[in-house]
CSV table of C-alpha atoms in Angstrom, one decimal:
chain,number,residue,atom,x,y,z
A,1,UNK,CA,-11.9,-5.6,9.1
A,2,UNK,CA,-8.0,-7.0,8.6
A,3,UNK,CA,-7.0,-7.1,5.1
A,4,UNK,CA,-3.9,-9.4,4.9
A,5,UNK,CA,-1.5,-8.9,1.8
A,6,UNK,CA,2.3,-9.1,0.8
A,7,UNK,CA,2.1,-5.2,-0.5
A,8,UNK,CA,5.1,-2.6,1.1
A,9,UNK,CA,4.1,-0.2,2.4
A,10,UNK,CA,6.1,2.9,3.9
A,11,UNK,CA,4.7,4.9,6.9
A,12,UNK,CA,3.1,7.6,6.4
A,13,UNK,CA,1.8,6.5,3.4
A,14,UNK,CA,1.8,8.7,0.1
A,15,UNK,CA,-1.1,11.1,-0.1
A,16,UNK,CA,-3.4,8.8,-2.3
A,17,UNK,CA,-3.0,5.7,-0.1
A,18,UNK,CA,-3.9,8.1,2.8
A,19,UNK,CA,-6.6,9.6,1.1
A,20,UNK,CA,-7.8,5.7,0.6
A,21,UNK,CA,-7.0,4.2,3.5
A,22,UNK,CA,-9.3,7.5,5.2
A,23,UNK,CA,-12.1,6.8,2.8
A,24,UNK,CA,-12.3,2.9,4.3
A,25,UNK,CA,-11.9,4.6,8.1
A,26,UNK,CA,-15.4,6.8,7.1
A,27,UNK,CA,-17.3,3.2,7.2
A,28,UNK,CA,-15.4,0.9,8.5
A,29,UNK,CA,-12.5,-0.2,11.5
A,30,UNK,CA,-9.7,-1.3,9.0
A,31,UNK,CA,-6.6,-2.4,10.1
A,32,UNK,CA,-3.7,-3.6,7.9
A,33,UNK,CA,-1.2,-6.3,7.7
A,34,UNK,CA,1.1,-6.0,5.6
A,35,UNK,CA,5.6,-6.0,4.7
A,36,UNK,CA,7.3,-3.0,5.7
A,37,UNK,CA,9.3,-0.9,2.7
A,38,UNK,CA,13.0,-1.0,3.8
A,39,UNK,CA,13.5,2.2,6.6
A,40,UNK,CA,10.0,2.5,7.1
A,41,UNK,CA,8.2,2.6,10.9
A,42,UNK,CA,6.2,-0.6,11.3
A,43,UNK,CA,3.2,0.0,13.1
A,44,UNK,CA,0.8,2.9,13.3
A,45,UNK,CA,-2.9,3.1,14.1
A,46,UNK,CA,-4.0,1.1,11.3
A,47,UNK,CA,-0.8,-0.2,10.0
A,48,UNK,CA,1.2,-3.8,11.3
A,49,UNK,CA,4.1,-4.3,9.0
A,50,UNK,CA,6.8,-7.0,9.0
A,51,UNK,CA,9.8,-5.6,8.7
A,52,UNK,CA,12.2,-7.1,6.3
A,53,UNK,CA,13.7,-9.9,6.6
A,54,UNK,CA,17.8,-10.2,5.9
A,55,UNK,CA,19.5,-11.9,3.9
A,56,UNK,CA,16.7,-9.9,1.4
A,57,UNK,CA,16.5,-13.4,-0.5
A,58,UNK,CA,15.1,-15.1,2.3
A,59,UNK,CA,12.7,-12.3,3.0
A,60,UNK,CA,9.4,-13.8,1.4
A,61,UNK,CA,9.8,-17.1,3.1
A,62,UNK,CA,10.3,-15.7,5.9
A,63,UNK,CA,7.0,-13.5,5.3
A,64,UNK,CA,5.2,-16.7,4.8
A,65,UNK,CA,6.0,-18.9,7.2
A,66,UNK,CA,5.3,-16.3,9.9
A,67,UNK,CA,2.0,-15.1,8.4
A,68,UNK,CA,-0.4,-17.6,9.9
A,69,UNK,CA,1.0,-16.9,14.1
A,70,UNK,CA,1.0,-12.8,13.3
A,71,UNK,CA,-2.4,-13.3,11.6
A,72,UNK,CA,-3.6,-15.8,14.6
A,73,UNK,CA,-2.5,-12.7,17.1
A,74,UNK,CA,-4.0,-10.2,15.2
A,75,UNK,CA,-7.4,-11.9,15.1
A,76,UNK,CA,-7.4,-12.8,19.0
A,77,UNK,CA,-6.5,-8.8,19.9
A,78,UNK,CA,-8.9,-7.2,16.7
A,79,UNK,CA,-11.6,-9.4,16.5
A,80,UNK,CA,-12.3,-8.3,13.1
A,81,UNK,CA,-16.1,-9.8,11.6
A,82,UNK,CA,-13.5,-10.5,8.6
A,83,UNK,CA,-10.5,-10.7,6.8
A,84,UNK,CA,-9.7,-9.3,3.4
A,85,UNK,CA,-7.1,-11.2,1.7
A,86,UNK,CA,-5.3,-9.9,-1.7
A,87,UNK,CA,-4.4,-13.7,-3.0
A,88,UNK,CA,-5.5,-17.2,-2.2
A,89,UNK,CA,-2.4,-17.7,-0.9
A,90,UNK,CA,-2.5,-15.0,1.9
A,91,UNK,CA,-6.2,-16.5,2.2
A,92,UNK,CA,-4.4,-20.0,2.8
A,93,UNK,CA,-2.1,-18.6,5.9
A,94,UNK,CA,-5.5,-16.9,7.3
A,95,UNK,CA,-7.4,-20.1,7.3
A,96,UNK,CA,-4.5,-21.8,9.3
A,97,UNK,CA,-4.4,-18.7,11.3
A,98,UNK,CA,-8.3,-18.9,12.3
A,99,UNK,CA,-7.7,-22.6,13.2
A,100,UNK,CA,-4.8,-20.9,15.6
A,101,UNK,CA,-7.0,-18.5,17.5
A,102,UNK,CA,-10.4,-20.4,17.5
A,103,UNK,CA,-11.7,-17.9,16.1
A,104,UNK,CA,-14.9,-17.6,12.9
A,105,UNK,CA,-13.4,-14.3,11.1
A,106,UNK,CA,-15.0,-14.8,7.6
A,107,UNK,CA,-12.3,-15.1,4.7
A,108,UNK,CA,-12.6,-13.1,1.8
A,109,UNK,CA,-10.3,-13.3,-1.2
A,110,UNK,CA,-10.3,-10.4,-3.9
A,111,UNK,CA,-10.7,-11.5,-7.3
């Protein structure tokens, strides 16, 4: 399972987002794509984060317009049976991004 969102994180995460992120690893492969909090690592086992992006005001488009080609790679080397996506508009980027990698990862968008 990917989930896709726009949330920072910072590596290694606080002991509740651990404890959570653990709890998911019991039952399921999850992996993580997501920004990176400023000074943070940006990768770990479970964890791909974008870095930011300077200028900082240009950061979220910059976020966007790369999502669908990091999504697309992430698909081809995970293979996940689906993608968890925290807005339509992440959901949006993942559709384009399945197009990308020819590839049927179910979408699913959390209400």
């Amino acid at each position: 399972m990917l989930l896709v969102g726009r949330t920072r994180y910072r590596l290694p995460l606080s002991p509740s987002l651990a404890q959570k992120f653990e709890a998911l690893a019991v039952e399921l492969d999850v992996r993580v794509l997501g920004s990176a909090a400023a000074g943070s690592p940006t990768t770990d086992a479970t964890f791909t984060l974008v870095p930011l992006f300077r200028p900082r005001r240009l950061d979220g488009i910059a976020f966007w317009l790369g999502l669908p080609m990091r999504v697309a790679r992430l698909l081809r080397e995970l293979r996940p049976d689906a993608v968890i996506c925290q807005t339509a508009y992440e959901a949006a980027c993942v559709l384009v991004a399945r197009r990308i990698a020819r590839l049927p990862a179910r979408v699913v968008v959390e209400v």
